[in-house]
Amino acid sequence: MCGIFGYIGTKDPLPICLFGLKQLEYRGYDSSGIAGLYGKEIVSCKEAGKISGLEKKLALKPLALDLAIGHTRWATHGKPTHLNAHPHFDRASSIALVHNGIIENYDLLREELKRDGTHFASETDSEVIVHLIAKYYQGSVLGALQRTLPQLRGSFALALIHRDHPGQIFATSRECPLCVGFDDARTEAIVSSDPNAFLATTPNVVFLRNNEIVKVEKNQTSFFNYSLVPLVKKSERIDSEFKALSKEGYEHFMLKEIHEQPATVQKALLGRIDQAQIHLDLKLSEEKLKQLRHIWLLGCGTSAHAGWLGTLLFEDLVRIPSSMEIASEARYRNPILTPDTLVVAISQSGETADTLAAMREAKRRGSSILGICNIKNSAISREADSTLYLNAGPEVSVCSTKAFTSQISTIALFALYLAKLKGMSDAQLHYYLDELEKVPGQIQQVLSRASELQAIAKKYAAYEDFFFLGRRYMLPTAMEAALKLKEISYVNANGYPAGELKHGAIALINERFPVIALCSNIQTHEKIASNLMEVKARGAPVLAFAPQGMEAVASIADDIFWLPPAIDPFAPFASTIAGQLFAYYIALERGCEIDQPRNLAKSVTVE
Ligand code: F6R
């Protein structure tokens, strides 16, 4: 986690560094800081909390800088305090360093350094790195890195400056994203955790691979391996859309992104359906896809919920066995992957460390990888054999909304493409495509009645515990709705299989424990109605999200929000929008910080 940014060039590094950090704030917002060289002095400023705090502090007392490195933190080791904010410095303040990742053996290294008399100013694992570099420094930063880096266990990206080396930024990475950008004339260069933080003037990018070091100067960028052998690395050109991110009149990015979904689902389908056939620009041969016998989906959080829906879609539409594994578990399993297994790595950011690691392990075992990502040039999209992009545009709110519905649209499209390859009739394909193309309209219908959900949310906003129940397609949908609520409202919300409640969890039910029932899976609607009777009998307030006309549920629920009808495989869309709005309005009612909830970050690049 954490975002690293550095700038060297012809412009004032301070505003550029602040701009870059703001682009990276999705990676963490516990604290931020900037350090730079001015002549042969290291100057710095850091602040606990969001980048806006740092910005205010710098507005009062700006730093004059020749070059700068900056950091936005998601706390792992040590509280989100000023002292633990990056950059970190050696004892003589000759080095400033920013770090993303986790140094797993930091405690051993810390004890060793303490025995040598090193004093630590912070509780972070990162600080050991700067002291080790200082310990080994004998006039060459590269030489000090060469001795330090092999001692570090874990994953990291780091950038540092040294007061004896004006005009130079050093950076390196292992299992954490880091890239260098520069302009065509080579007058300025950027080091960043994500190329989406580059300037419009720096469209050339080089991604660091594991255990590579870069020395960045104004006119030159030099790459080395750990033995300090120079490396020749090719740059790529990125076509970033440098659009200022705006809430466009909405109170929060989350609300704006919820309302974008009719358009973003359409974008996921756009150009991929023509004359009732699906065209996917895949780099996996049709022959290979026809022979698939198993699909293994990987993801975390919201992307895992999309993956669970994917298993149902593959089973129902393609009739192919598929399974979903949470990536943080998958990476330590011993999965049975054969050449006819396709691994589908789902990730909005394309940078999630667990998903990336699980995907790499599957690749090592010989599986083909399909990435489903939103962010172009992300690590997963670069390393997958083929990637289907969501084309949803930047998702700023930490709480994911539009990415989820774009993920399920894209997976549904891929499932239908595969089904056709495996013999689905044209008539069946047309039927499903027609139903899929109705989804943006269904989403719009829910959005147009957002005020009804706001009124319902007001009624439920004071409760501290919720169950979200669902069956079949409504189970991952219920889990996703529960995740939204806990993420931004900080209440206890569990997505649970409706039929499983009676096997234990029903013991929790009382009149202070509302049940939100997602009833849109038609195949099981009578079953969920019975489950609602069971919780109603025990005093739970019941709110149902149900398709129009489902009277069996209407007579049980205390409150009901009617949804447009949809076939079971595509019913998750409308229910999801209702769940997102419900969570949003509860958070609003409770006065929570919606776009940047506490303890979270948009991109989780640590294990
Ligand atoms: C929830 C949320 C997270 C992410 C998860 C995976 O609203 O945003 O649960 O879905 O951290 O992130 P990606 O999709 O970027 O791999």
Coordinates of C-alpha atoms and ligand atoms in Angstrom, one line a residue:
M1 CA 0.0 0.0 0.0
C2 CA 1.1 3.7 0.2
G3 CA 1.9 5.9 -2.7
I4 CA 5.4 7.0 -3.7
F5 CA 6.0 10.0 -6.0
G6 CA 9.1 11.8 -6.9
Y7 CA 9.9 14.6 -9.3
I8 CA 13.0 16.1 -10.9
G9 CA 12.8 18.6 -13.7
T10 CA 12.4 22.1 -14.9
K11 CA 9.3 23.0 -12.9
D12 CA 8.8 23.7 -9.2
P13 CA 8.8 20.2 -7.6
L14 CA 6.5 21.1 -4.7
P15 CA 3.2 21.6 -6.5
I16 CA 3.9 18.7 -8.8
C17 CA 4.7 16.4 -5.9
L18 CA 1.4 17.5 -4.2
F19 CA -0.5 16.9 -7.4
G20 CA 1.1 13.4 -7.7
L21 CA 0.4 12.5 -4.1
K22 CA -3.2 13.5 -4.6
Q23 CA -3.5 11.1 -7.6
L24 CA -2.0 8.4 -5.3
E25 CA -4.2 9.2 -2.3
Y26 CA -6.3 6.2 -3.1
R27 CA -3.4 4.1 -1.9
G28 CA -3.7 5.4 1.6
Y29 CA -4.4 8.6 3.5
D30 CA -3.2 8.1 7.0
S31 CA -0.4 10.6 6.6
S32 CA 1.7 12.2 3.9
G33 CA 5.0 13.9 3.5
I34 CA 7.5 15.5 1.1
A35 CA 11.3 15.8 1.3
G36 CA 13.5 17.4 -1.2
L37 CA 17.0 18.7 -1.8
Y38 CA 17.7 22.4 -1.9
G39 CA 21.3 22.8 -2.7
K40 CA 23.0 20.3 -0.4
E41 CA 20.3 20.4 2.3
I42 CA 17.5 18.0 2.9
V43 CA 14.2 19.9 3.7
S44 CA 10.9 18.2 4.5
C45 CA 7.4 18.6 5.7
K46 CA 5.0 15.9 6.8
E47 CA 1.6 15.7 8.4
A48 CA -0.7 13.1 9.9
G49 CA -4.1 12.7 8.1
K50 CA -5.0 13.5 4.5
I51 CA -2.9 15.3 1.9
S52 CA -5.1 18.4 2.3
G53 CA -3.5 18.8 5.8
L54 CA 0.0 18.7 4.3
E55 CA -1.1 21.1 1.6
K56 CA -2.3 23.6 4.2
K57 CA 0.9 23.3 6.2
L58 CA 3.0 23.9 3.0
A59 CA 0.8 26.8 2.0
L60 CA 1.8 28.5 5.2
K61 CA 5.5 27.6 4.9
P62 CA 6.4 26.5 1.4
L63 CA 9.6 24.5 0.7
A64 CA 12.1 25.7 -1.8
L65 CA 13.2 22.5 -3.6
D66 CA 15.4 21.4 -6.5
L67 CA 13.8 18.0 -6.5
A68 CA 11.4 16.1 -4.3
I69 CA 10.1 12.7 -3.2
G70 CA 6.7 12.3 -1.5
H71 CA 4.6 9.7 0.2
T72 CA 1.0 9.0 1.1
R73 CA 0.7 6.3 3.8
W74 CA -1.6 3.5 4.7
A75 CA -0.4 2.4 8.1
T76 CA 0.9 -1.1 8.6
H77 CA 3.6 -0.8 11.2
G78 CA 2.9 2.0 13.7
K79 CA 0.0 4.3 14.2
P80 CA -1.0 6.9 11.7
T81 CA 0.9 9.6 13.5
H82 CA 3.2 12.5 12.4
L83 CA 6.2 10.6 13.7
N84 CA 5.4 7.5 11.6
A85 CA 4.7 9.6 8.5
H86 CA 7.2 9.3 5.7
P87 CA 9.8 10.4 4.6
H88 CA 12.2 8.8 7.1
F89 CA 15.7 10.0 7.7
D90 CA 19.0 8.7 8.9
R91 CA 20.6 10.0 12.0
A92 CA 22.6 12.6 10.2
S93 CA 19.7 13.7 8.0
S94 CA 21.7 13.0 5.0
I95 CA 19.1 10.6 3.5
A96 CA 15.4 10.9 3.1
L97 CA 13.4 7.8 2.2
V98 CA 9.9 6.8 1.3
H99 CA 8.7 3.2 1.3
N100 CA 5.7 1.2 0.2
G101 CA 5.3 -2.4 1.3
I102 CA 6.3 -4.5 4.4
I103 CA 9.7 -5.4 5.6
E104 CA 9.0 -8.7 7.2
N105 CA 12.3 -9.0 9.1
Y106 CA 12.3 -5.4 10.3
D107 CA 12.3 -6.4 14.0
L108 CA 15.5 -8.4 13.7
L109 CA 17.1 -5.6 11.6
R110 CA 15.9 -3.0 14.1
E111 CA 17.4 -4.9 17.1
E112 CA 20.7 -5.3 15.2
L113 CA 20.8 -1.6 14.4
K114 CA 19.9 -0.6 17.9
R115 CA 22.8 -2.7 19.2
D116 CA 25.0 -0.6 16.9
G117 CA 23.7 2.5 18.6
T118 CA 21.1 3.6 16.1
H119 CA 18.2 5.6 17.5
F120 CA 14.8 5.1 15.9
A121 CA 12.4 8.0 15.6
S122 CA 9.4 6.1 14.5
E123 CA 7.6 2.7 15.0
T124 CA 7.7 1.9 11.3
D125 CA 9.4 -1.0 9.5
S126 CA 10.5 1.5 6.9
E127 CA 12.9 3.3 9.1
V128 CA 15.3 0.3 9.2
I129 CA 15.9 0.7 5.5
V130 CA 17.2 4.3 5.8
H131 CA 19.5 3.4 8.7
L132 CA 20.9 0.4 6.8
I133 CA 21.6 2.5 3.8
A134 CA 23.3 5.1 6.0
K135 CA 25.3 2.3 7.7
Y136 CA 26.6 1.0 4.3
Y137 CA 27.1 4.3 2.6
Q138 CA 30.7 5.0 1.6
G139 CA 30.2 7.7 -1.0
S140 CA 28.0 5.6 -3.3
V141 CA 24.2 5.3 -2.9
L142 CA 24.1 2.4 -5.3
G143 CA 26.8 0.7 -3.3
A144 CA 24.8 1.1 -0.1
L145 CA 21.7 -0.2 -1.8
Q146 CA 23.6 -3.2 -3.1
R147 CA 24.5 -4.1 0.5
T148 CA 21.1 -3.2 2.0
L149 CA 18.5 -4.7 -0.3
P150 CA 19.5 -8.4 0.0
Q151 CA 19.0 -8.0 3.8
L152 CA 15.4 -7.0 3.4
R153 CA 12.7 -9.7 3.4
G154 CA 9.2 -8.9 2.2
S155 CA 7.9 -6.6 -0.5
F156 CA 8.8 -3.0 -1.1
A157 CA 9.1 -0.1 -3.4
L158 CA 11.3 2.8 -2.2
A159 CA 12.6 6.1 -3.3
L160 CA 15.4 8.1 -1.7
I161 CA 17.6 11.1 -2.0
H162 CA 21.0 11.8 -0.5
R163 CA 22.3 15.3 0.3
D164 CA 25.7 14.4 -1.3
H165 CA 24.0 13.5 -4.6
P166 CA 22.1 16.6 -5.7
G167 CA 20.1 16.1 -8.8
Q168 CA 19.5 12.4 -8.2
I169 CA 16.6 10.2 -7.0
F170 CA 17.2 6.5 -6.4
A171 CA 14.4 4.0 -6.4
T172 CA 14.0 0.3 -6.3
S173 CA 11.2 -2.3 -6.1
R174 CA 10.5 -5.9 -5.1
E175 CA 6.9 -7.2 -5.5
C176 CA 5.5 -3.6 -5.3
P177 CA 4.6 -1.4 -8.3
L178 CA 7.0 1.4 -9.2
C179 CA 7.6 3.1 -12.5
V180 CA 9.6 6.0 -14.0
G181 CA 8.2 8.5 -16.4
F182 CA 9.8 11.1 -18.5
D183 CA 9.1 13.6 -21.3
D184 CA 10.3 13.3 -24.9
A185 CA 13.0 15.9 -24.5
R186 CA 14.2 14.3 -21.3
T187 CA 14.0 17.5 -19.2
E188 CA 11.9 16.1 -16.4
A189 CA 11.4 12.7 -14.8
I190 CA 8.9 11.2 -12.3
V191 CA 9.1 8.2 -10.0
S192 CA 5.6 6.9 -9.1
S193 CA 3.7 3.9 -7.7
D194 CA 1.3 4.3 -10.6
P195 CA 1.7 5.9 -14.1
N196 CA -1.8 7.4 -13.7
A197 CA -0.1 10.0 -11.5
F198 CA 2.2 11.2 -14.3
L199 CA 2.0 14.6 -15.9
A200 CA 0.6 15.1 -19.4
T201 CA 4.2 16.0 -20.3
T202 CA 5.7 12.7 -19.2
P203 CA 4.0 10.0 -21.4
N204 CA 7.0 7.6 -21.5
V205 CA 7.1 5.0 -18.9
V206 CA 9.5 2.3 -17.7
F207 CA 8.1 -0.2 -15.2
L208 CA 10.6 -1.6 -12.7
R209 CA 10.7 -5.3 -12.4
N210 CA 11.7 -7.2 -9.2
N211 CA 15.0 -6.3 -7.7
E212 CA 15.9 -3.5 -10.2
I213 CA 17.3 -0.2 -9.1
V214 CA 17.0 3.1 -11.0
K215 CA 19.0 6.3 -10.7
V216 CA 16.9 9.1 -12.0
E217 CA 18.5 12.4 -13.1
K218 CA 17.0 15.2 -15.1
N219 CA 18.4 14.1 -18.5
Q220 CA 19.1 10.5 -17.8
T221 CA 17.6 7.4 -16.2
S222 CA 20.0 4.5 -15.5
F223 CA 18.8 1.0 -14.4
F224 CA 20.8 -1.6 -12.6
N225 CA 20.3 -5.1 -11.1
Y226 CA 21.3 -5.9 -7.5
S227 CA 24.9 -6.6 -8.7
L228 CA 24.9 -3.0 -10.1
V229 CA 25.2 -4.4 -13.7
P230 CA 23.6 -1.7 -15.9
L231 CA 20.3 -2.9 -17.6
V232 CA 18.8 -1.8 -20.9
K233 CA 15.1 -1.2 -20.4
K234 CA 12.7 -0.1 -23.1
S235 CA 10.1 2.6 -22.4
E236 CA 6.5 2.3 -23.3
R237 CA 4.1 5.1 -24.2
I238 CA 1.0 5.6 -22.1
D239 CA -2.1 7.2 -23.2
S240 CA -3.4 8.5 -19.9
E241 CA -6.6 10.6 -19.9
F242 CA -5.5 13.6 -17.9
K243 CA -8.9 14.6 -16.9
A244 CA -9.4 16.5 -13.7
L245 CA -11.4 14.4 -11.4
S246 CA -14.6 16.1 -10.5
K247 CA -17.7 15.2 -8.4
E248 CA -19.7 16.9 -11.2
G249 CA -22.2 18.4 -8.7
Y250 CA -22.7 15.2 -6.6
E251 CA -22.0 15.5 -2.9
H252 CA -19.6 12.6 -3.0
F253 CA -17.6 10.6 -5.6
M254 CA -19.4 7.5 -4.4
L255 CA -22.8 8.9 -5.3
K256 CA -21.5 10.2 -8.6
E257 CA -20.1 6.8 -9.4
I258 CA -23.3 5.0 -8.4
H259 CA -25.1 7.2 -10.8
E260 CA -22.6 6.6 -13.6
Q261 CA -23.6 2.9 -13.8
P262 CA -26.1 2.9 -16.6
A263 CA -23.3 4.4 -18.7
T264 CA -20.4 2.3 -17.3
V265 CA -22.3 -1.0 -17.8
Q266 CA -23.0 0.1 -21.4
K267 CA -19.3 0.9 -21.8
A268 CA -18.3 -2.6 -20.7
L269 CA -20.5 -3.9 -23.5
L270 CA -19.7 -1.3 -26.0
G271 CA -18.0 -2.5 -29.2
R272 CA -18.1 -6.0 -27.9
I273 CA -21.6 -7.0 -29.2
D274 CA -22.2 -6.7 -32.9
Q275 CA -25.1 -8.3 -34.9
A276 CA -25.9 -10.5 -31.9
Q277 CA -22.4 -11.9 -31.7
I278 CA -19.7 -11.2 -29.1
H279 CA -16.3 -9.9 -30.2
L280 CA -13.7 -9.8 -27.5
D281 CA -10.2 -8.8 -28.3
L282 CA -8.6 -11.8 -26.5
K283 CA -5.1 -13.0 -26.8
L284 CA -6.2 -16.5 -25.9
S285 CA -6.9 -18.8 -28.9
E286 CA -10.4 -20.0 -29.6
E287 CA -8.9 -23.5 -29.7
K288 CA -7.6 -23.2 -26.2
L289 CA -10.8 -21.7 -24.9
K290 CA -12.9 -24.5 -26.5
Q291 CA -10.8 -27.1 -24.6
L292 CA -11.1 -25.5 -21.2
R293 CA -12.3 -27.8 -18.4
H294 CA -12.1 -25.5 -15.4
I295 CA -12.2 -21.9 -14.6
W296 CA -10.6 -20.6 -11.4
L297 CA -11.5 -17.1 -10.4
L298 CA -9.4 -15.0 -8.1
G299 CA -10.1 -11.6 -6.4
C300 CA -10.4 -9.8 -3.1
G301 CA -13.3 -7.9 -1.5
T302 CA -15.8 -6.6 -4.0
S303 CA -13.8 -8.2 -6.9
A304 CA -14.2 -11.6 -5.1
H305 CA -18.0 -11.0 -5.0
A306 CA -17.9 -10.5 -8.7
G307 CA -15.9 -13.7 -9.0
W308 CA -18.6 -15.6 -7.0
L309 CA -21.2 -14.4 -9.3
G310 CA -18.9 -15.4 -12.1
T311 CA -18.9 -19.1 -10.9
L312 CA -22.7 -19.1 -11.2
L313 CA -22.6 -17.6 -14.6
F314 CA -20.0 -20.1 -15.9
E315 CA -22.0 -22.9 -14.4
D316 CA -25.4 -21.8 -15.8
L317 CA -24.4 -20.3 -19.1
V318 CA -21.3 -22.3 -20.1
R319 CA -21.9 -25.5 -18.2
I320 CA -18.2 -25.6 -17.2
P321 CA -17.0 -26.3 -13.6
S322 CA -15.6 -23.1 -12.0
S323 CA -14.6 -22.1 -8.6
M324 CA -13.7 -18.9 -6.8
E325 CA -11.0 -18.4 -4.3
I326 CA -10.2 -15.3 -2.3
A327 CA -6.7 -14.4 -3.5
S328 CA -5.1 -14.1 -0.1
E329 CA -6.1 -17.7 0.5
A330 CA -5.4 -18.9 -3.1
R331 CA -1.8 -17.8 -3.0
Y332 CA -1.0 -20.3 -0.2
R333 CA -3.1 -23.2 -1.5
N334 CA -1.8 -26.1 -3.6
P335 CA -4.3 -25.8 -6.4
I336 CA -4.8 -28.5 -9.0
L337 CA -4.3 -26.4 -12.1
T338 CA -4.0 -28.2 -15.4
P339 CA -3.3 -26.7 -18.9
D340 CA -7.0 -26.7 -19.5
T341 CA -7.7 -24.5 -16.5
L342 CA -8.2 -20.8 -17.1
V343 CA -7.4 -18.5 -14.2
V344 CA -9.4 -15.3 -14.2
A345 CA -7.9 -12.6 -12.0
I346 CA -10.4 -9.9 -11.2
S347 CA -9.2 -6.5 -9.9
Q348 CA -10.4 -3.0 -10.4
S349 CA -7.0 -1.5 -9.7
G350 CA -5.0 -4.3 -11.2
E351 CA -2.5 -3.8 -8.4
T352 CA -3.9 -5.8 -5.5
A353 CA -0.9 -7.7 -4.0
D354 CA -2.8 -10.9 -3.1
T355 CA -4.4 -11.2 -6.5
L356 CA -1.2 -10.5 -8.3
A357 CA 0.7 -13.1 -6.2
A358 CA -2.0 -15.8 -6.6
M359 CA -2.1 -15.1 -10.4
R360 CA 1.7 -15.3 -10.6
E361 CA 1.7 -18.7 -8.8
A362 CA -1.0 -20.0 -11.2
K363 CA 1.1 -18.8 -14.1
R364 CA 4.1 -20.5 -12.7
R365 CA 2.1 -23.7 -12.6
G366 CA 1.3 -23.3 -16.3
S367 CA -2.2 -21.9 -16.4
S368 CA -3.3 -19.2 -18.8
I369 CA -4.4 -16.0 -17.1
L370 CA -7.3 -13.7 -18.1
G371 CA -7.2 -10.4 -16.3
I372 CA -10.4 -8.4 -15.7
C373 CA -9.2 -4.9 -14.8
N374 CA -10.2 -1.3 -14.9
I375 CA -6.8 0.3 -14.8
K376 CA -4.7 0.2 -18.0
N377 CA -1.0 -0.5 -17.6
S378 CA -1.7 -2.0 -14.1
A379 CA 0.5 -4.9 -13.0
I380 CA -2.2 -7.6 -13.5
S381 CA -3.0 -6.3 -16.9
R382 CA 0.6 -6.4 -17.9
E383 CA 1.3 -9.8 -16.6
A384 CA -1.9 -11.6 -17.6
D385 CA -2.0 -13.5 -21.0
S386 CA -4.9 -11.4 -22.0
T387 CA -7.0 -8.7 -20.3
L388 CA -10.6 -7.6 -20.6
Y389 CA -10.8 -4.0 -19.5
L390 CA -13.9 -2.6 -17.7
N391 CA -13.6 0.8 -19.4
A392 CA -15.4 2.2 -16.4
G393 CA -13.2 5.3 -16.0
P394 CA -11.5 6.2 -12.8
E395 CA -13.2 5.0 -9.6
V396 CA -12.3 7.6 -7.0
S397 CA -14.5 6.5 -4.1
V398 CA -12.6 4.0 -2.0
C399 CA -15.8 2.0 -1.7
S400 CA -16.2 0.3 -5.0
T401 CA -19.5 0.6 -6.9
K402 CA -19.3 1.0 -10.7
A403 CA -16.3 -1.3 -11.0
F404 CA -18.4 -4.2 -9.5
T405 CA -21.3 -3.8 -12.0
S406 CA -18.7 -3.5 -14.8
Q407 CA -16.9 -6.6 -13.6
I408 CA -20.1 -8.7 -13.7
S409 CA -21.1 -7.3 -17.1
T410 CA -17.6 -8.2 -18.5
I411 CA -17.7 -11.7 -16.9
A412 CA -21.2 -12.3 -18.2
L413 CA -20.1 -11.3 -21.7
F414 CA -17.0 -13.5 -21.5
A415 CA -19.2 -16.4 -20.2
L416 CA -21.6 -16.0 -23.2
Y417 CA -18.6 -15.8 -25.6
L418 CA -17.3 -19.0 -24.1
A419 CA -20.8 -20.6 -24.2
K420 CA -21.0 -19.8 -27.9
L421 CA -17.6 -21.4 -28.5
K422 CA -18.8 -24.4 -26.7
G423 CA -22.0 -24.8 -28.7
M424 CA -24.7 -22.4 -27.3
S425 CA -27.3 -21.9 -30.0
D426 CA -27.7 -18.5 -31.7
A427 CA -31.2 -18.3 -30.3
Q428 CA -30.1 -18.8 -26.7
L429 CA -27.2 -16.3 -27.2
H430 CA -29.6 -13.7 -28.6
Y431 CA -31.9 -14.2 -25.6
Y432 CA -29.2 -13.6 -23.1
L433 CA -27.7 -10.7 -25.0
D434 CA -31.1 -9.1 -25.1
E435 CA -31.5 -9.5 -21.4
L436 CA -28.0 -8.2 -20.8
E437 CA -28.7 -5.1 -22.9
K438 CA -31.7 -4.3 -20.7
V439 CA -29.5 -3.9 -17.6
P440 CA -28.5 -0.2 -18.0
G441 CA -32.3 0.6 -18.2
Q442 CA -33.0 -1.5 -15.1
I443 CA -30.2 0.3 -13.2
Q444 CA -31.6 3.7 -14.3
Q445 CA -35.0 2.7 -13.0
V446 CA -33.5 2.1 -9.5
L447 CA -31.5 5.3 -9.6
S448 CA -34.6 7.3 -10.5
R449 CA -36.1 6.2 -7.2
A450 CA -33.1 6.9 -5.0
S451 CA -35.2 9.2 -2.8
E452 CA -37.3 6.1 -1.7
L453 CA -34.2 4.4 -0.6
Q454 CA -33.0 7.5 1.2
A455 CA -36.3 7.5 3.2
I456 CA -35.9 3.8 4.0
A457 CA -32.3 4.3 5.0
K458 CA -33.3 7.0 7.4
K459 CA -35.5 4.5 9.2
Y460 CA -32.7 1.9 9.5
A461 CA -29.7 4.2 10.1
A462 CA -29.6 3.8 13.9
Y463 CA -29.2 0.0 13.9
E464 CA -25.8 -1.4 14.6
D465 CA -26.2 -4.9 13.2
F466 CA -27.6 -6.2 9.9
F467 CA -28.0 -9.4 8.1
F468 CA -28.2 -9.3 4.3
L469 CA -29.7 -12.6 3.1
G470 CA -29.7 -14.0 -0.4
R471 CA -29.8 -17.3 -2.3
R472 CA -28.0 -18.3 -5.5
Y473 CA -27.3 -15.1 -7.5
M474 CA -28.5 -13.0 -4.6
L475 CA -25.9 -14.5 -2.2
P476 CA -22.8 -12.8 -3.6
T477 CA -25.0 -9.8 -4.2
A478 CA -26.0 -9.8 -0.5
M479 CA -22.4 -10.1 0.5
E480 CA -21.5 -7.1 -1.6
A481 CA -24.3 -5.0 -0.2
A482 CA -23.2 -5.9 3.3
L483 CA -19.6 -5.0 2.5
K484 CA -20.7 -1.6 1.3
L485 CA -22.6 -0.9 4.5
K486 CA -19.8 -1.9 6.8
E487 CA -17.2 -0.1 4.8
I488 CA -18.7 3.3 4.9
S489 CA -21.1 3.2 7.8
Y490 CA -18.9 1.2 10.3
V491 CA -21.9 -1.0 11.3
N492 CA -21.8 -4.8 11.6
A493 CA -23.3 -6.2 8.4
N494 CA -23.2 -9.8 7.3
G495 CA -24.0 -11.1 3.9
Y496 CA -25.3 -14.6 4.6
P497 CA -26.9 -17.5 2.8
A498 CA -30.6 -17.3 3.7
G499 CA -31.0 -21.0 4.1
E500 CA -28.0 -21.3 6.3
L501 CA -29.2 -18.9 9.0
K502 CA -31.2 -21.6 10.8
H503 CA -27.9 -23.6 11.3
G504 CA -26.7 -21.2 14.0
A505 CA -26.6 -17.5 13.1
I506 CA -30.3 -17.1 13.7
A507 CA -29.5 -17.1 17.4
L508 CA -28.3 -13.5 16.9
I509 CA -31.7 -12.3 15.6
N510 CA -33.8 -10.0 17.7
E511 CA -35.8 -6.8 17.2
R512 CA -32.5 -4.8 17.1
F513 CA -31.1 -6.9 14.2
P514 CA -32.7 -6.0 10.9
V515 CA -32.7 -8.4 8.0
I516 CA -32.3 -7.1 4.5
A517 CA -33.6 -9.7 2.1
L518 CA -32.4 -9.8 -1.5
C519 CA -35.3 -11.6 -3.1
S520 CA -34.6 -11.3 -6.8
N521 CA -33.5 -14.8 -7.5
I522 CA -36.9 -16.1 -8.9
Q523 CA -35.9 -19.8 -8.7
T524 CA -35.7 -19.6 -4.9
H525 CA -38.2 -16.9 -4.1
E526 CA -40.5 -19.1 -2.1
K527 CA -37.6 -20.4 -0.1
I528 CA -36.4 -17.0 0.9
A529 CA -40.0 -16.0 1.8
S530 CA -40.0 -18.9 4.3
N531 CA -36.6 -17.7 5.7
L532 CA -38.1 -14.3 6.2
M533 CA -41.0 -15.8 8.1
E534 CA -38.4 -17.4 10.4
V535 CA -36.7 -14.2 11.2
K536 CA -39.9 -12.2 11.4
A537 CA -41.2 -14.7 14.0
R538 CA -38.1 -13.8 16.1
G539 CA -38.7 -10.0 16.0
A540 CA -36.3 -8.9 13.3
P541 CA -37.3 -5.8 11.3
V542 CA -37.4 -7.0 7.6
L543 CA -36.6 -4.9 4.6
A544 CA -37.0 -6.6 1.2
F545 CA -35.4 -5.7 -2.1
A546 CA -37.8 -7.7 -4.4
P547 CA -38.8 -7.7 -8.0
Q548 CA -42.2 -6.1 -8.7
G549 CA -45.1 -8.4 -8.0
M550 CA -43.4 -10.7 -5.5
E551 CA -46.4 -10.6 -3.2
A552 CA -45.2 -13.5 -1.0
V553 CA -42.5 -11.2 0.3
A554 CA -44.6 -8.1 0.4
S555 CA -46.8 -9.6 3.1
I556 CA -43.9 -10.4 5.4
A557 CA -41.5 -7.4 5.0
D558 CA -41.9 -4.3 7.1
D559 CA -40.5 -2.3 4.2
I560 CA -40.1 -3.2 0.6
F561 CA -38.2 -1.6 -2.3
W562 CA -39.5 -2.9 -5.6
L563 CA -37.0 -3.7 -8.3
P564 CA -37.4 -4.0 -12.1
P565 CA -37.8 -7.7 -13.0
A566 CA -34.7 -9.4 -14.5
I567 CA -33.7 -13.0 -15.3
D568 CA -31.8 -14.6 -12.4
P569 CA -28.3 -14.4 -13.9
F570 CA -28.7 -10.6 -14.4
A571 CA -30.8 -9.8 -11.4
P572 CA -27.7 -8.8 -9.3
F573 CA -27.4 -5.5 -11.1
A574 CA -30.6 -3.8 -9.9
S575 CA -30.3 -5.3 -6.4
T576 CA -26.7 -4.1 -6.2
I577 CA -27.6 -0.5 -7.0
A578 CA -30.3 -0.6 -4.3
G579 CA -27.7 -2.0 -1.9
Q580 CA -25.2 0.7 -2.8
L581 CA -27.7 3.5 -2.4
F582 CA -29.0 2.1 0.9
A583 CA -25.4 2.0 2.3
Y584 CA -24.7 5.5 1.0
Y585 CA -27.7 7.0 2.6
I586 CA -27.1 5.3 5.9
A587 CA -23.5 6.5 5.9
L588 CA -24.8 10.0 5.1
E589 CA -27.4 9.9 7.9
R590 CA -24.7 8.7 10.4
G591 CA -22.4 11.5 9.3
C592 CA -19.6 9.2 8.1
E593 CA -16.7 10.1 5.8
I594 CA -18.0 8.5 2.7
D595 CA -15.3 8.7 0.0
Q596 CA -12.4 7.9 2.2
P597 CA -13.6 5.6 5.0
R598 CA -11.3 5.1 8.0
N599 CA -8.6 2.4 7.8
L600 CA -9.0 1.8 4.1
A601 CA -7.2 2.5 0.9
K602 CA -8.3 2.1 -2.7
S603 CA -5.5 -0.1 -3.8
V604 CA -4.2 -2.8 -1.4
T605 CA -0.6 -3.5 -2.4
V606 CA 0.4 -5.3 0.8
E607 CA -0.3 -8.8 1.8
Ligands
F6R1 C1 -14.7 -2.6 -1.5 C2 -13.4 -2.5 -2.1 C3 -12.4 -3.6 -1.9 C4 -11.7 -4.0 -3.2 C5 -10.6 -4.9 -2.9 C6 -10.0 -5.4 -4.2 O1 -15.6 -1.5 -1.8 O2 -13.2 -1.6 -2.9 O3 -13.0 -4.7 -1.3 O4 -12.7 -4.5 -4.0 O5 -9.6 -4.3 -2.2 O6 -9.5 -4.4 -5.0 P1 -9.2 -4.5 -6.5 O7 -10.5 -4.8 -7.2 O8 -8.6 -3.3 -6.9 O9 -8.3 -5.7 -6.7

